[in-house]
mmCIF file of C-alpha atoms in Angstrom:
data_model
loop_
_atom_site.group_PDB
_atom_site.id
_atom_site.type_symbol
_atom_site.label_atom_id
_atom_site.label_comp_id
_atom_site.label_asym_id
_atom_site.label_seq_id
_atom_site.Cartn_x
_atom_site.Cartn_y
_atom_site.Cartn_z
ATOM 1 C CA MET A 1 0.000 0.000 0.000
ATOM 2 C CA ARG A 2 1.405 3.399 -1.032
ATOM 3 C CA ILE A 3 0.219 6.845 0.008
ATOM 4 C CA PRO A 4 1.120 10.101 -1.813
ATOM 5 C CA PHE A 5 3.391 12.412 0.178
ATOM 6 C CA GLU A 6 0.872 15.290 0.094
ATOM 7 C CA GLN A 7 -1.940 13.045 1.336
ATOM 8 C CA MET A 8 0.157 11.748 4.237
ATOM 9 C CA THR A 9 1.224 15.267 5.180
ATOM 10 C CA GLU A 10 -2.322 16.595 5.157
ATOM 11 C CA ARG A 11 -3.621 13.671 7.231
ATOM 12 C CA PHE A 12 -0.908 14.232 9.850
ATOM 13 C CA ARG A 13 -1.705 17.951 9.848
ATOM 14 C CA SER A 14 -5.386 17.295 10.442
ATOM 15 C CA VAL A 15 -4.667 14.997 13.398
ATOM 16 C CA LEU A 16 -2.247 17.507 14.919
ATOM 17 C CA ILE A 17 -4.765 20.348 14.718
ATOM 18 C CA LYS A 18 -7.274 18.129 16.524
ATOM 19 C CA ASN A 19 -4.661 17.686 19.244
ATOM 20 C CA GLY A 20 -3.942 21.315 20.016
ATOM 21 C CA PHE A 21 -1.546 22.510 17.290
ATOM 22 C CA THR A 22 -2.015 25.796 15.457
ATOM 23 C CA PRO A 23 -2.364 25.314 11.688
ATOM 24 C CA GLU A 24 1.135 26.727 11.050
ATOM 25 C CA ARG A 25 2.885 24.538 13.611
ATOM 26 C CA ALA A 26 0.816 21.529 12.554
ATOM 27 C CA GLY A 27 1.939 22.062 8.959
ATOM 28 C CA LEU A 28 5.667 21.994 9.777
ATOM 29 C CA CYS A 29 5.354 19.123 12.255
ATOM 30 C CA ALA A 30 3.332 17.083 9.743
ATOM 31 C CA ARG A 31 5.849 17.779 6.960
ATOM 32 C CA LEU A 32 8.771 16.602 9.100
ATOM 33 C CA PHE A 33 6.958 13.344 9.910
ATOM 34 C CA ALA A 34 5.977 12.763 6.275
ATOM 35 C CA GLU A 35 9.477 13.591 4.998
ATOM 36 C CA ALA A 36 10.920 10.927 7.282
ATOM 37 C CA SER A 37 8.713 8.263 5.678
ATOM 38 C CA ARG A 38 9.251 9.727 2.198
ATOM 39 C CA ASP A 39 13.001 9.349 2.651
ATOM 40 C CA GLY A 40 12.708 5.746 3.842
ATOM 41 C CA VAL A 41 13.018 6.268 7.604
ATOM 42 C CA TYR A 42 9.608 4.686 8.229
ATOM 43 C CA SER A 43 10.352 3.933 11.882
ATOM 44 C CA HIS A 44 10.473 7.659 12.688
ATOM 45 C CA GLY A 45 7.765 8.835 10.296
ATOM 46 C CA LEU A 46 4.357 7.183 10.057
ATOM 47 C CA ASN A 47 5.299 4.366 12.428
ATOM 48 C CA ARG A 48 6.193 6.838 15.193
ATOM 49 C CA PHE A 49 3.267 9.220 14.699
ATOM 50 C CA PRO A 50 0.646 7.381 16.857
ATOM 51 C CA LEU A 51 3.104 7.237 19.776
ATOM 52 C CA PHE A 52 3.743 10.973 19.357
ATOM 53 C CA ILE A 53 0.003 11.645 19.688
ATOM 54 C CA ASP A 54 -0.096 9.380 22.750
ATOM 55 C CA TYR A 55 2.688 11.450 24.358
ATOM 56 C CA ILE A 56 0.701 14.616 23.671
ATOM 57 C CA ARG A 57 -2.363 13.149 25.357
ATOM 58 C CA LYS A 58 -0.275 12.038 28.337
ATOM 59 C CA GLY A 59 1.010 15.596 28.722
ATOM 60 C CA TYR A 60 4.643 14.792 27.918
ATOM 61 C CA VAL A 61 4.526 16.976 24.784
ATOM 62 C CA GLN A 62 3.038 20.483 24.940
ATOM 63 C CA PRO A 63 1.792 21.387 21.421
ATOM 64 C CA GLY A 64 1.904 25.159 21.929
ATOM 65 C CA ALA A 65 5.218 25.427 23.805
ATOM 66 C CA GLU A 66 7.975 27.310 21.972
ATOM 67 C CA PRO A 67 11.679 27.485 22.923
ATOM 68 C CA GLU A 68 12.809 30.174 25.358
ATOM 69 C CA LEU A 69 16.290 31.740 25.259
ATOM 70 C CA LEU A 70 18.132 31.261 28.564
ATOM 71 C CA GLU A 71 21.728 32.380 27.993
ATOM 72 C CA ARG A 72 23.895 33.720 25.181
ATOM 73 C CA ILE A 73 27.659 33.120 25.485
ATOM 74 C CA GLY A 74 29.368 34.367 22.327
ATOM 75 C CA ILE A 75 28.347 32.053 19.498
ATOM 76 C CA VAL A 76 26.769 29.594 21.964
ATOM 77 C CA GLU A 77 23.127 29.871 22.987
ATOM 78 C CA ARG A 78 21.181 27.901 25.585
ATOM 79 C CA TRP A 79 17.454 27.395 25.092
ATOM 80 C CA ASP A 80 14.687 25.726 27.077
ATOM 81 C CA GLY A 81 12.388 23.605 24.919
ATOM 82 C CA ARG A 82 9.605 23.830 27.516
ATOM 83 C CA SER A 83 8.470 20.276 26.675
ATOM 84 C CA GLY A 84 7.421 21.352 23.182
ATOM 85 C CA PRO A 85 7.225 19.019 20.156
ATOM 86 C CA GLY A 86 10.700 17.579 19.642
ATOM 87 C CA ASN A 87 10.859 17.922 15.873
ATOM 88 C CA LEU A 88 9.681 21.558 15.987
ATOM 89 C CA ASN A 89 12.202 22.391 18.721
ATOM 90 C CA ALA A 90 14.990 20.679 16.777
ATOM 91 C CA HIS A 91 14.063 22.431 13.520
ATOM 92 C CA PHE A 92 14.095 25.760 15.348
ATOM 93 C CA SER A 93 17.419 25.010 17.051
ATOM 94 C CA MET A 94 19.232 24.066 13.846
ATOM 95 C CA GLY A 95 17.707 27.089 12.132
ATOM 96 C CA ARG A 96 19.034 29.310 14.905
ATOM 97 C CA ALA A 97 22.490 27.664 14.699
ATOM 98 C CA VAL A 98 22.504 28.393 10.950
ATOM 99 C CA GLU A 99 21.614 32.045 11.616
ATOM 100 C CA LEU A 100 24.531 32.336 14.057
ATOM 101 C CA ALA A 101 26.836 30.657 11.528
ATOM 102 C CA GLN A 102 25.776 33.062 8.787
ATOM 103 C CA GLU A 103 26.710 35.939 11.099
ATOM 104 C CA HIS A 104 29.834 34.566 12.780
ATOM 105 C CA GLY A 105 30.933 31.612 10.610
ATOM 106 C CA ILE A 106 29.906 29.100 13.267
ATOM 107 C CA GLY A 107 26.913 28.781 15.569
ATOM 108 C CA CYS A 108 26.038 26.498 18.464
ATOM 109 C CA VAL A 109 22.624 25.988 20.058
ATOM 110 C CA ALA A 110 22.047 23.750 23.072
ATOM 111 C CA ILE A 111 18.489 23.004 24.119
ATOM 112 C CA ARG A 112 17.118 21.265 27.192
ATOM 113 C CA ASN A 113 13.676 20.051 28.253
ATOM 114 C CA THR A 114 12.797 19.045 24.712
ATOM 115 C CA ASN A 115 11.303 15.818 23.319
ATOM 116 C CA HIS A 116 12.225 13.091 20.836
ATOM 117 C CA TRP A 117 13.278 14.824 17.610
ATOM 118 C CA MET A 118 12.009 11.956 15.399
ATOM 119 C CA ARG A 119 14.287 11.517 12.327
ATOM 120 C CA ALA A 120 17.675 12.838 13.388
ATOM 121 C CA GLY A 121 18.855 13.330 9.808
ATOM 122 C CA SER A 122 16.168 15.954 9.146
ATOM 123 C CA TYR A 123 18.292 18.602 10.829
ATOM 124 C CA GLY A 124 21.439 17.600 8.949
ATOM 125 C CA TRP A 125 19.570 18.042 5.668
ATOM 126 C CA GLN A 126 18.266 21.369 6.967
ATOM 127 C CA ALA A 127 21.786 22.645 7.676
ATOM 128 C CA ALA A 128 23.286 21.318 4.432
ATOM 129 C CA GLU A 129 20.534 22.837 2.311
ATOM 130 C CA ALA A 130 21.404 26.186 3.947
ATOM 131 C CA GLY A 131 25.030 25.792 2.838
ATOM 132 C CA CYS A 132 26.322 24.740 6.253
ATOM 133 C CA VAL A 133 28.136 21.790 7.707
ATOM 134 C CA GLY A 134 25.680 20.578 10.334
ATOM 135 C CA ILE A 135 26.480 18.520 13.428
ATOM 136 C CA CYS A 136 23.881 17.615 16.029
ATOM 137 C CA TRP A 137 23.134 14.976 18.600
ATOM 138 C CA THR A 138 20.690 14.109 21.339
ATOM 139 C CA ASN A 139 20.742 12.016 24.453
ATOM 140 C CA THR A 140 18.016 9.448 25.090
ATOM 141 C CA ILE A 141 16.525 7.387 27.851
ATOM 142 C CA PRO A 142 19.007 4.674 28.994
ATOM 143 C CA ASN A 143 18.516 1.902 26.444
ATOM 144 C CA MET A 144 21.977 0.382 26.031
ATOM 145 C CA PRO A 145 24.383 -1.253 28.503
ATOM 146 C CA PRO A 146 27.957 0.020 28.777
ATOM 147 C CA TRP A 147 30.353 -2.474 27.203
ATOM 148 C CA GLY A 148 31.038 -5.320 29.614
ATOM 149 C CA SER A 149 27.842 -4.875 31.650
ATOM 150 C CA LYS A 150 24.172 -5.866 31.609
ATOM 151 C CA ASP A 151 22.437 -2.795 33.027
ATOM 152 C CA ASN A 152 21.203 -0.069 30.701
ATOM 153 C CA LYS A 153 23.102 3.045 31.730
ATOM 154 C CA LEU A 154 23.703 4.653 28.310
ATOM 155 C CA GLY A 155 21.461 6.174 25.693
ATOM 156 C CA ASN A 156 22.030 5.201 22.082
ATOM 157 C CA ASN A 157 22.398 8.968 21.538
ATOM 158 C CA PRO A 158 21.979 9.509 17.764
ATOM 159 C CA VAL A 159 24.436 11.848 16.046
ATOM 160 C CA VAL A 160 24.235 13.565 12.646
ATOM 161 C CA ILE A 161 27.020 15.042 10.514
ATOM 162 C CA ALA A 162 26.032 16.725 7.247
ATOM 163 C CA VAL A 163 28.137 18.251 4.455
ATOM 164 C CA PRO A 164 26.552 20.564 1.844
ATOM 165 C CA ARG A 165 26.942 19.627 -1.810
ATOM 166 C CA GLU A 166 25.151 20.904 -4.907
ATOM 167 C CA GLU A 167 24.620 17.411 -6.307
ATOM 168 C CA GLY A 168 23.135 16.213 -3.027
ATOM 169 C CA PRO A 169 24.311 16.609 0.578
ATOM 170 C CA VAL A 170 26.318 13.992 2.408
ATOM 171 C CA VAL A 171 24.323 13.224 5.572
ATOM 172 C CA LEU A 172 25.424 10.731 8.205
ATOM 173 C CA ASP A 173 22.644 9.774 10.659
ATOM 174 C CA ILE A 174 23.571 7.069 13.150
ATOM 175 C CA ALA A 175 22.724 5.906 16.646
ATOM 176 C CA MET A 176 25.376 4.596 19.020
ATOM 177 C CA SER A 177 23.638 1.218 19.007
ATOM 178 C CA GLN A 178 24.268 -1.066 16.042
ATOM 179 C CA PHE A 179 20.579 -0.636 15.142
ATOM 180 C CA SER A 180 18.118 1.954 16.374
ATOM 181 C CA TYR A 181 15.181 0.649 18.381
ATOM 182 C CA GLY A 182 12.890 1.894 15.627
ATOM 183 C CA LYS A 183 14.711 -0.276 13.093
ATOM 184 C CA MET A 184 14.688 -3.262 15.444
ATOM 185 C CA SER A 185 10.957 -2.886 16.056
ATOM 186 C CA ILE A 186 10.344 -3.234 12.305
ATOM 187 C CA HIS A 187 12.437 -6.429 12.168
ATOM 188 C CA ALA A 188 10.807 -7.782 15.316
ATOM 189 C CA LYS A 189 7.376 -7.308 13.769
ATOM 190 C CA SER A 190 8.321 -8.902 10.442
ATOM 191 C CA GLY A 191 10.439 -11.683 11.933
ATOM 192 C CA GLU A 192 13.233 -10.884 9.489
ATOM 193 C CA PRO A 193 16.678 -11.279 11.111
ATOM 194 C CA LEU A 194 18.975 -8.285 11.378
ATOM 195 C CA PRO A 195 21.812 -8.294 8.809
ATOM 196 C CA VAL A 196 24.433 -8.512 11.603
ATOM 197 C CA ASP A 197 24.335 -9.092 15.348
ATOM 198 C CA GLY A 198 22.517 -6.201 16.996
ATOM 199 C CA GLY A 199 22.428 -7.119 20.682
ATOM 200 C CA PHE A 200 22.164 -9.878 23.239
ATOM 201 C CA ASP A 201 19.454 -12.422 24.105
ATOM 202 C CA ARG A 202 18.423 -13.504 27.625
ATOM 203 C CA ASN A 203 21.355 -15.945 27.759
ATOM 204 C CA GLY A 204 23.879 -13.221 26.967
ATOM 205 C CA ASN A 205 24.518 -14.484 23.442
ATOM 206 C CA ALA A 206 24.989 -12.064 20.550
ATOM 207 C CA THR A 207 21.984 -12.338 18.240
ATOM 208 C CA ARG A 208 20.353 -11.087 15.052
ATOM 209 C CA ASP A 209 16.905 -11.730 16.520
ATOM 210 C CA ALA A 210 15.433 -8.249 16.946
ATOM 211 C CA ALA A 211 12.570 -9.512 19.128
ATOM 212 C CA ALA A 212 15.042 -11.119 21.537
ATOM 213 C CA ILE A 213 16.979 -7.851 21.771
ATOM 214 C CA MET A 214 13.796 -5.857 22.318
ATOM 215 C CA GLU A 215 12.963 -8.238 25.174
ATOM 216 C CA THR A 216 16.306 -7.865 26.975
ATOM 217 C CA ARG A 217 16.839 -4.209 25.947
ATOM 218 C CA ARG A 218 20.516 -5.099 25.569
ATOM 219 C CA ALA A 219 21.422 -3.400 22.305
ATOM 220 C CA MET A 220 24.994 -3.727 21.074
ATOM 221 C CA PRO A 221 26.980 -0.479 20.789
ATOM 222 C CA ILE A 222 28.659 0.276 17.469
ATOM 223 C CA GLY A 223 32.331 -0.600 17.618
ATOM 224 C CA PHE A 224 31.729 -2.472 20.883
ATOM 225 C CA TRP A 225 33.619 -0.599 23.640
ATOM 226 C CA LYS A 226 34.330 2.347 21.318
ATOM 227 C CA GLY A 227 30.654 3.050 20.716
ATOM 228 C CA SER A 228 29.974 2.623 24.406
ATOM 229 C CA ALA A 229 32.586 5.251 25.290
ATOM 230 C CA LEU A 230 31.421 7.606 22.537
ATOM 231 C CA SER A 231 27.828 7.400 23.739
ATOM 232 C CA PHE A 232 28.875 8.382 27.254
ATOM 233 C CA VAL A 233 31.004 11.316 26.077
ATOM 234 C CA LEU A 234 28.209 12.639 23.832
ATOM 235 C CA ASP A 235 25.882 12.564 26.823
ATOM 236 C CA LEU A 236 28.436 14.406 28.984
ATOM 237 C CA VAL A 237 28.912 17.189 26.427
ATOM 238 C CA VAL A 238 25.234 17.757 25.639
ATOM 239 C CA THR A 239 24.315 17.727 29.329
ATOM 240 C CA MET A 240 27.056 20.240 30.132
ATOM 241 C CA LEU A 241 26.315 22.667 27.289
ATOM 242 C CA SER A 242 22.526 22.560 27.660
ATOM 243 C CA GLY A 243 22.434 22.460 31.456
ATOM 244 C CA GLY A 244 19.698 19.874 31.063
ATOM 245 C CA ASN A 245 18.962 16.235 31.783
ATOM 246 C CA SER A 246 21.399 13.402 31.186
ATOM 247 C CA SER A 247 20.384 9.913 30.121
ATOM 248 C CA MET A 248 20.765 8.959 33.781
ATOM 249 C CA ASP A 249 18.211 11.629 34.730
ATOM 250 C CA MET A 250 15.756 10.472 32.085
ATOM 251 C CA GLY A 251 16.001 6.943 33.422
ATOM 252 C CA LYS A 252 14.547 8.266 36.673
ATOM 253 C CA LEU A 253 11.683 9.954 34.785
ATOM 254 C CA GLY A 254 10.606 6.595 33.375
ATOM 255 C CA ALA A 255 9.857 7.974 29.907
ATOM 256 C CA GLU A 256 11.873 9.527 27.091
ATOM 257 C CA ARG A 257 11.090 13.205 27.634
ATOM 258 C CA ASN A 258 12.862 16.387 28.725
ATOM 259 C CA LEU A 259 15.896 15.478 26.622
ATOM 260 C CA SER A 260 19.018 17.549 25.921
ATOM 261 C CA GLN A 261 20.258 18.265 22.379
ATOM 262 C CA LEU A 262 23.078 20.147 20.655
ATOM 263 C CA PHE A 263 23.163 21.778 17.205
ATOM 264 C CA LEU A 264 26.284 23.097 15.446
ATOM 265 C CA ALA A 265 26.416 24.854 12.077
ATOM 266 C CA ILE A 266 29.454 26.050 10.097
ATOM 267 C CA ASP A 267 28.801 28.331 7.120
ATOM 268 C CA THR A 268 30.947 26.852 4.333
ATOM 269 C CA ARG A 269 30.128 29.768 2.015
ATOM 270 C CA LYS A 270 32.495 31.893 4.087
ATOM 271 C CA LEU A 271 35.408 29.603 3.229
ATOM 272 C CA PRO A 272 37.821 30.602 0.418
ATOM 273 C CA ASP A 273 38.337 28.586 -2.785
ATOM 274 C CA GLN A 274 34.723 27.450 -3.141
ATOM 275 C CA SER A 275 35.296 25.965 -6.595
ATOM 276 C CA ALA A 276 38.343 23.962 -5.475
ATOM 277 C CA LEU A 277 36.513 22.665 -2.412
ATOM 278 C CA ARG A 278 33.550 21.547 -4.511
ATOM 279 C CA ASP A 279 35.863 19.717 -6.934
ATOM 280 C CA LYS A 280 37.707 18.017 -4.083
ATOM 281 C CA ILE A 281 34.495 16.744 -2.493
ATOM 282 C CA ASN A 282 33.266 15.335 -5.792
ATOM 283 C CA GLU A 283 36.679 13.751 -6.409
ATOM 284 C CA MET A 284 36.503 12.045 -3.003
ATOM 285 C CA ILE A 285 33.011 10.719 -3.755
ATOM 286 C CA GLU A 286 34.075 9.436 -7.163
ATOM 287 C CA ASP A 287 37.030 7.665 -5.558
ATOM 288 C CA LEU A 288 34.650 6.071 -3.037
ATOM 289 C CA HIS A 289 32.386 4.850 -5.835
ATOM 290 C CA GLN A 290 35.330 3.132 -7.531
ATOM 291 C CA ALA A 291 35.886 0.756 -4.597
ATOM 292 C CA THR A 292 35.815 -2.893 -5.738
ATOM 293 C CA PRO A 293 32.544 -4.618 -4.698
ATOM 294 C CA ASP A 294 32.823 -7.260 -1.984
ATOM 295 C CA GLU A 295 31.903 -10.935 -2.349
ATOM 296 C CA GLY A 296 28.230 -10.102 -1.809
ATOM 297 C CA GLY A 297 28.176 -7.694 -4.724
ATOM 298 C CA GLY A 298 27.967 -4.619 -2.533
ATOM 299 C CA LYS A 299 28.521 -1.060 -3.666
ATOM 300 C CA ALA A 300 30.215 1.765 -1.820
ATOM 301 C CA ARG A 301 27.857 4.704 -1.243
ATOM 302 C CA TYR A 302 28.287 7.945 0.615
ATOM 303 C CA PRO A 303 25.940 8.631 3.562
ATOM 304 C CA GLY A 304 22.678 10.024 2.240
ATOM 305 C CA GLU A 305 23.086 8.696 -1.303
ATOM 306 C CA GLU A 306 20.484 5.976 -0.828
ATOM 307 C CA THR A 307 18.137 8.548 0.725
ATOM 308 C CA LEU A 308 18.057 10.499 -2.530
ATOM 309 C CA ARG A 309 17.169 7.354 -4.503
ATOM 310 C CA VAL A 310 14.415 6.336 -2.067
ATOM 311 C CA ARG A 311 13.036 9.880 -1.990
ATOM 312 C CA GLU A 312 12.756 10.006 -5.777
ATOM 313 C CA ARG A 313 10.963 6.640 -5.916
ATOM 314 C CA ASN A 314 8.543 7.459 -3.098
ATOM 315 C CA GLU A 315 7.708 10.867 -4.537
ATOM 316 C CA ARG A 316 6.936 9.193 -7.847
ATOM 317 C CA ASP A 317 5.129 6.044 -6.672
ATOM 318 C CA GLY A 318 3.871 7.027 -3.223
ATOM 319 C CA ILE A 319 5.199 6.164 0.226
ATOM 320 C CA PRO A 320 4.928 2.489 1.256
ATOM 321 C CA VAL A 321 3.025 2.201 4.525
ATOM 322 C CA ASP A 322 2.187 -0.386 7.123
ATOM 323 C CA GLU A 323 -1.563 -0.678 6.584
ATOM 324 C CA ALA A 324 -2.286 -1.131 10.300
ATOM 325 C CA MET A 325 -0.310 2.019 11.121
ATOM 326 C CA TRP A 326 -2.060 3.999 8.402
ATOM 327 C CA GLN A 327 -5.433 2.795 9.670
ATOM 328 C CA CYS A 328 -4.442 3.938 13.152
ATOM 329 C CA VAL A 329 -3.766 7.443 11.818
ATOM 330 C CA LEU A 330 -7.117 7.454 10.010
ATOM 331 C CA GLU A 331 -8.819 6.574 13.285
ATOM 332 C CA LEU A 332 -6.960 9.359 15.071
ATOM 333 C CA ASP A 333 -8.400 11.755 12.491
ATOM 334 C CA ALA A 334 -11.955 10.403 12.759
#
């Protein structure tokens, strides 16, 4: 089943208005959700939307709350998200970081008391399309054990790094776990094994069984101990710069809310030798593409390359949807 992008956006918008959003804020929030599914990140688009509405109804997300400036320290700003919608707060924060970068060359915005930002890569694309290198990350509820332990003390703390490019931005969007919980939930539902080990089962064995990992909540960090350490350091930095909650603090809340996030933008248009830089980037990508395929017939791609292909197909043919999830949205709009 495929749904046109415009139809999905309008349906989301209608549901959001029924749940306390102004038409303008509903429009942007709906577009960010629909763009996630359009670009192939179904776990954080349509599939996440009903849970988002549930969080609104529980009072975790305040539809009308807008960020409030707390401190300005040179090119660094601290904001309070006031429990507003996570994707709207994140879109605002990256937009503000871009504004600072356009004025000073670099801008940094830290925000606390915000909510799940949905597709992390959205804000990398936002920065890159404004001509900026974009770097951002968030902490999460503890959902991953430190390497060598069983207890969840770390968030999988997604991080995004984006590089602007006329032919299509390079956008890296990764969690510190081998697979995001959204991705694992899709595999758990379908029964399809993960392509590589993604965590541990109840006996402590590494497994590709997403359902077993969802049961134990023992996701495997990328790079084993390296990903574990990186997750912890990301949490330290974002907690320090925002003055907000750590993953440890969110564990005490019992739900993933009141998160801390960081947004950096660097205006590349202020750099000299624009033509030479553009040629060098394209030369690096061409060199990557020339890598010899492995035994499985793989192909080297830069981060974000597949997104462009999926986006084109879904804009042409419609966005593939889980029919039960789509029906759930229709019922929310009834």
